[in-house]
Coordinates of C-alpha atoms in Angstrom, one line a residue:
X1 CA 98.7 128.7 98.4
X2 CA 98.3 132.2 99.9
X3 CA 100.9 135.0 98.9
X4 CA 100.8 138.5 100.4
X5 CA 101.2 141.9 99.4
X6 CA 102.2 144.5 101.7
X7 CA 100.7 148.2 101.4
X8 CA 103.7 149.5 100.7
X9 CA 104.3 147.4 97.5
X10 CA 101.4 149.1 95.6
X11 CA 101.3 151.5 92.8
X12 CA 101.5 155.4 94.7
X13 CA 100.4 158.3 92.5
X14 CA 100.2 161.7 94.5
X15 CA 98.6 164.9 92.3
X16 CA 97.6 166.6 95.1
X17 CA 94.3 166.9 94.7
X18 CA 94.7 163.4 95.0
X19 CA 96.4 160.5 96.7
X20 CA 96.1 157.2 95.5
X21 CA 97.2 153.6 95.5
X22 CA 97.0 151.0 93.1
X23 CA 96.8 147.4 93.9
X24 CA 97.4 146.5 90.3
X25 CA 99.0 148.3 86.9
X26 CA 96.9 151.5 86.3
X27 CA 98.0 154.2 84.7
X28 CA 101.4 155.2 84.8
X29 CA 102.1 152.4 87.4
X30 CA 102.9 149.0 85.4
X31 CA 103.9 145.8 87.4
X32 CA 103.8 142.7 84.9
X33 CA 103.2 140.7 88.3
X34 CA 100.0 142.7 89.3
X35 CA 98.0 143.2 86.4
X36 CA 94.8 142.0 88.1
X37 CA 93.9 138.8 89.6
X38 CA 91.4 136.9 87.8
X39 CA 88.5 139.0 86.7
X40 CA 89.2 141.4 89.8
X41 CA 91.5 144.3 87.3
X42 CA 91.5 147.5 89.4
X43 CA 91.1 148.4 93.4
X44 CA 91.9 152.0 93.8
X45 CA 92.6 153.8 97.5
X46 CA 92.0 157.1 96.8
X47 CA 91.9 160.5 99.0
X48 CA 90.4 163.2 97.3
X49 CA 90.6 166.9 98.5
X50 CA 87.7 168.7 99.4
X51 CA 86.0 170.6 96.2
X52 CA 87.8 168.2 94.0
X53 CA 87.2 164.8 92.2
X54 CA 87.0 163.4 88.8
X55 CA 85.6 165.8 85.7
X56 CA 83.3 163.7 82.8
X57 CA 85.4 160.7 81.8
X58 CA 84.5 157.6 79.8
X59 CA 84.3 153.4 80.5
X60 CA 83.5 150.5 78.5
X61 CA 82.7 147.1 79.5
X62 CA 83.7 147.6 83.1
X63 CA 81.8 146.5 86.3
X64 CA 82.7 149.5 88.6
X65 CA 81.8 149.4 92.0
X66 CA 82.6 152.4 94.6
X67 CA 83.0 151.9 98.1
X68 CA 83.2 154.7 100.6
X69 CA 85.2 154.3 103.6
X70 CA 85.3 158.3 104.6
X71 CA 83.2 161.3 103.6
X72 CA 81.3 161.6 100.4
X73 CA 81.6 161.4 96.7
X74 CA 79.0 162.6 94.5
X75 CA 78.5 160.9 91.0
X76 CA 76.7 162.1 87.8
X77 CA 76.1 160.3 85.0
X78 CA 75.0 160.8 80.7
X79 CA 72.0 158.4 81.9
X80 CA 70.8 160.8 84.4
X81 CA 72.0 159.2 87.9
X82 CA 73.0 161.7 89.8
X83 CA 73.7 160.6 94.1
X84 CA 76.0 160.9 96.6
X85 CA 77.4 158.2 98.4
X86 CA 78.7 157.9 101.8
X87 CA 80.4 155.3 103.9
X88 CA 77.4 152.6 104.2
X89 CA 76.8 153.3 100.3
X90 CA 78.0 150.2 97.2
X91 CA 78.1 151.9 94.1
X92 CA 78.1 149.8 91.2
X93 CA 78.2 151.2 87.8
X94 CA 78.3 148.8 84.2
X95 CA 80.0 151.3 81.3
X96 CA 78.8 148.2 79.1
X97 CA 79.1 149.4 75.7
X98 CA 79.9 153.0 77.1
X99 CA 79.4 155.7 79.7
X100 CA 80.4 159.2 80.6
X101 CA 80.2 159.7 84.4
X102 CA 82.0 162.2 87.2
X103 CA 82.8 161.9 90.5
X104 CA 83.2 164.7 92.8
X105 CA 84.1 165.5 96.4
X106 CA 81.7 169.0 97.5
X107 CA 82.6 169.3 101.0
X108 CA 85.5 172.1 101.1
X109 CA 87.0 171.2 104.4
X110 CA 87.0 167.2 104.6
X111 CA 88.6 164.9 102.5
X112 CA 86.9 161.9 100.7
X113 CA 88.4 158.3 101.0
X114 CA 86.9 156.0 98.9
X115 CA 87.9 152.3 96.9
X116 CA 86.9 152.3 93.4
X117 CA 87.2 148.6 92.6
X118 CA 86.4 147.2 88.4
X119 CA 85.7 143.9 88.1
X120 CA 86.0 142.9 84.0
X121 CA 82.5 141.3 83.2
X122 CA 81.3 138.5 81.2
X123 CA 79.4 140.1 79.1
X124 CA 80.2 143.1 76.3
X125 CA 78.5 145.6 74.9
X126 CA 75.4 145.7 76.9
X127 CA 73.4 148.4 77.8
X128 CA 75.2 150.5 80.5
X129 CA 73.0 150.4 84.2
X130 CA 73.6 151.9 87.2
X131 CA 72.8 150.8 90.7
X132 CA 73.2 151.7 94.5
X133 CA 72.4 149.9 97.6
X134 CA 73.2 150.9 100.9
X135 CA 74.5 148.5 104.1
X136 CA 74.6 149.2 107.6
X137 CA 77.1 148.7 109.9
X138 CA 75.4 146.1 112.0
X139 CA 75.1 144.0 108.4
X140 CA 78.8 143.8 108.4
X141 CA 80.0 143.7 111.9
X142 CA 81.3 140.3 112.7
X143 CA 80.5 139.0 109.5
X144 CA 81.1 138.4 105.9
X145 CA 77.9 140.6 104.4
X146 CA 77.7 139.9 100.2
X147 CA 77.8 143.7 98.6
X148 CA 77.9 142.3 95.4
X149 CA 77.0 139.2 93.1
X150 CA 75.9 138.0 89.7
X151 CA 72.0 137.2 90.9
X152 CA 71.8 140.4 93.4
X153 CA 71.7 137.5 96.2
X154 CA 71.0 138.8 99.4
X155 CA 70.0 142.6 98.4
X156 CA 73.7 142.8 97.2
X157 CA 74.3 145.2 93.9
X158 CA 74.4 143.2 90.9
X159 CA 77.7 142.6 88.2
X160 CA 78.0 140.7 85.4
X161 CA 80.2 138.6 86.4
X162 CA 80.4 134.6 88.2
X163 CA 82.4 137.0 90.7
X164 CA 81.0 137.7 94.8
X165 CA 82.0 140.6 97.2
X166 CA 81.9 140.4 100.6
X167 CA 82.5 143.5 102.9
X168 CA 83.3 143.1 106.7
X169 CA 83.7 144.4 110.2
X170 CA 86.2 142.7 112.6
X171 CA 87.0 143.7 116.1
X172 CA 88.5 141.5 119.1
X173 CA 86.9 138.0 118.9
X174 CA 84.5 138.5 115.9
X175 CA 85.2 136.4 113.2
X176 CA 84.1 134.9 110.0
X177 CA 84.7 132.0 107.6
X178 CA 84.8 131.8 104.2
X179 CA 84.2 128.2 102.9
X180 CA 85.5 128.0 99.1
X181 CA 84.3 126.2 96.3
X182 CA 86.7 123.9 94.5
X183 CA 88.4 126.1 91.1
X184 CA 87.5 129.2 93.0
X185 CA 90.2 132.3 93.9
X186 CA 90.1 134.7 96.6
X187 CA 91.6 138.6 97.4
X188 CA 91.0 139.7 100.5
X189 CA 91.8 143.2 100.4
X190 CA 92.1 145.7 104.3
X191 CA 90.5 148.6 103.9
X192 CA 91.7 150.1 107.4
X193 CA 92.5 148.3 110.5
X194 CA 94.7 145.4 111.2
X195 CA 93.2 141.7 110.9
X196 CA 94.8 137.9 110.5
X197 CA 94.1 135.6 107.5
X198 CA 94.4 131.9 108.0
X199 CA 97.0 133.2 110.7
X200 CA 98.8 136.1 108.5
X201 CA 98.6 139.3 110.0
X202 CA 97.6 142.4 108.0
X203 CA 97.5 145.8 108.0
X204 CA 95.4 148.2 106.3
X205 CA 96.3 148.5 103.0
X206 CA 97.4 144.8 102.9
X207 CA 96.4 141.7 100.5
X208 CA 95.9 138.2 99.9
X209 CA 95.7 135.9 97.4
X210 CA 94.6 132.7 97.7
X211 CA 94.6 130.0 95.5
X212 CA 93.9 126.3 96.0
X213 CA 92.3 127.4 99.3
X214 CA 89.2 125.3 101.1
X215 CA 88.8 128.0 103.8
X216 CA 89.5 131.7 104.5
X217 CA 89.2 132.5 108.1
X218 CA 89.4 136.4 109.8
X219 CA 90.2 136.8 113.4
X220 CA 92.2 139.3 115.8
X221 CA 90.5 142.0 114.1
X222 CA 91.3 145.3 115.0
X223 CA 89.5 148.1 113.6
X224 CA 89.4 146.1 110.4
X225 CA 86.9 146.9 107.6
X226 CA 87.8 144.3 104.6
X227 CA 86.5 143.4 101.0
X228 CA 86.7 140.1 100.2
X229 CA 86.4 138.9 96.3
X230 CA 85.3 135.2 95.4
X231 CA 86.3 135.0 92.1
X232 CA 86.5 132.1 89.3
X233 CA 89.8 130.9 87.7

């Protein structure tokens, strides 16, 4: 069973300094139907002004993973971390038993787009960590490349969580396949671009979810950049 969400349909906050939708209930958007979909609780579009971002705020027992699609977003952390990341760049960050952390956009005349993406984990209280890995475009062009997993498979970013993200580049005939594991769940989430799944077409901004599925397939791509989630029941 697949069952798709237009862009449109998302949570739309606008302060600004910044523009953002919400794929499920954050903040002062609440939708009983979209309150997360398995372990997968939060994916954020956001588009932050130059000179702006996010002043020190606090998490617990979230796996939050940053993904830059445009320009760059510099984080600082109570542990010390302190990077910028730019479109390439998987942030992940686990608040475990807590973390204070900022995220800023310094370039004055270009705006940052970026998913911020938390993933509950299996695991509470732990010691917060911080990690950042970098992929290339020719890693994800044509192909499902794994960003993210519980084992750090594949020189992904680790979570704690049975959970696997993919991240992908589809143009013209490139496609990829997806085989999935029986009691398995996936949300495929467009980034930018157009792209079919299992025949639907989708826009950026569009979802799937997909439950009960043996097979997720990607073709027609057309400037498409997509995060795909595996995720457990």
């Amino acid at each position: 069973m697949i069952e798709l969400r237009r862009s449109e349909e998302r949570g739309h906050a606008n302060h600004g300094w910044l523009d953002s939708y919400h794929s499920f209930s954050f903040a002062d958007y609440y939708d009983p139907k979209h309150m997360g979909f398995g372990p997968l609780r939060v994916i954020n579009e956001d588009r932050v002004d130059g000179g702006e971002g996010f002043g020190a705020h606090g998490h617990r027992d979230m796996e939050i993973i940053s993904y830059v699609l445009d320009g760059e977003l510099a984080h600082k952390d109570n542990m010390g971390n302190g990077s910028v990341i730019r479109p390439g760049d998987v942030q992940r960050m686990s608040a475990g038993r807590g973390i204070m952390h900022s995220e800023f956009n310094h370039a004055k005349d270009k705006r940052t787009h970026f998913l911020q993406i938390w993933i509950e984990p299996n695991q509470f209280g732990i010691a917060p960590g911080y990690e950042e890995k970098r992929f290339e475009e020719s890693a994800k062009r044509g192909r499902l490349c794994l960003i993210a997993s519980p084992d750090g498979g594949e020189g992904s970013v680790t979570i704690h969580q049975d959970a696997k993200v993919f991240a992908g580049l589809f143009d013209g005939e490139e496609r990829a396949t997806l085989e999935v594991a029986s009691g398995r769940r996936i949300y495929v989430h467009v980034a930018r671009g157009s792209v079919s799944v299992n025949g639907i077409a989708l826009s950026a901004g569009d979802a799937v979810k997909a439950v009960d599925e043996t097979r997720i397939e990607l073709t027609q791509g057309n400037g498409a950049e997509v995060i795909v989630f595996d995720l457990p029941a």
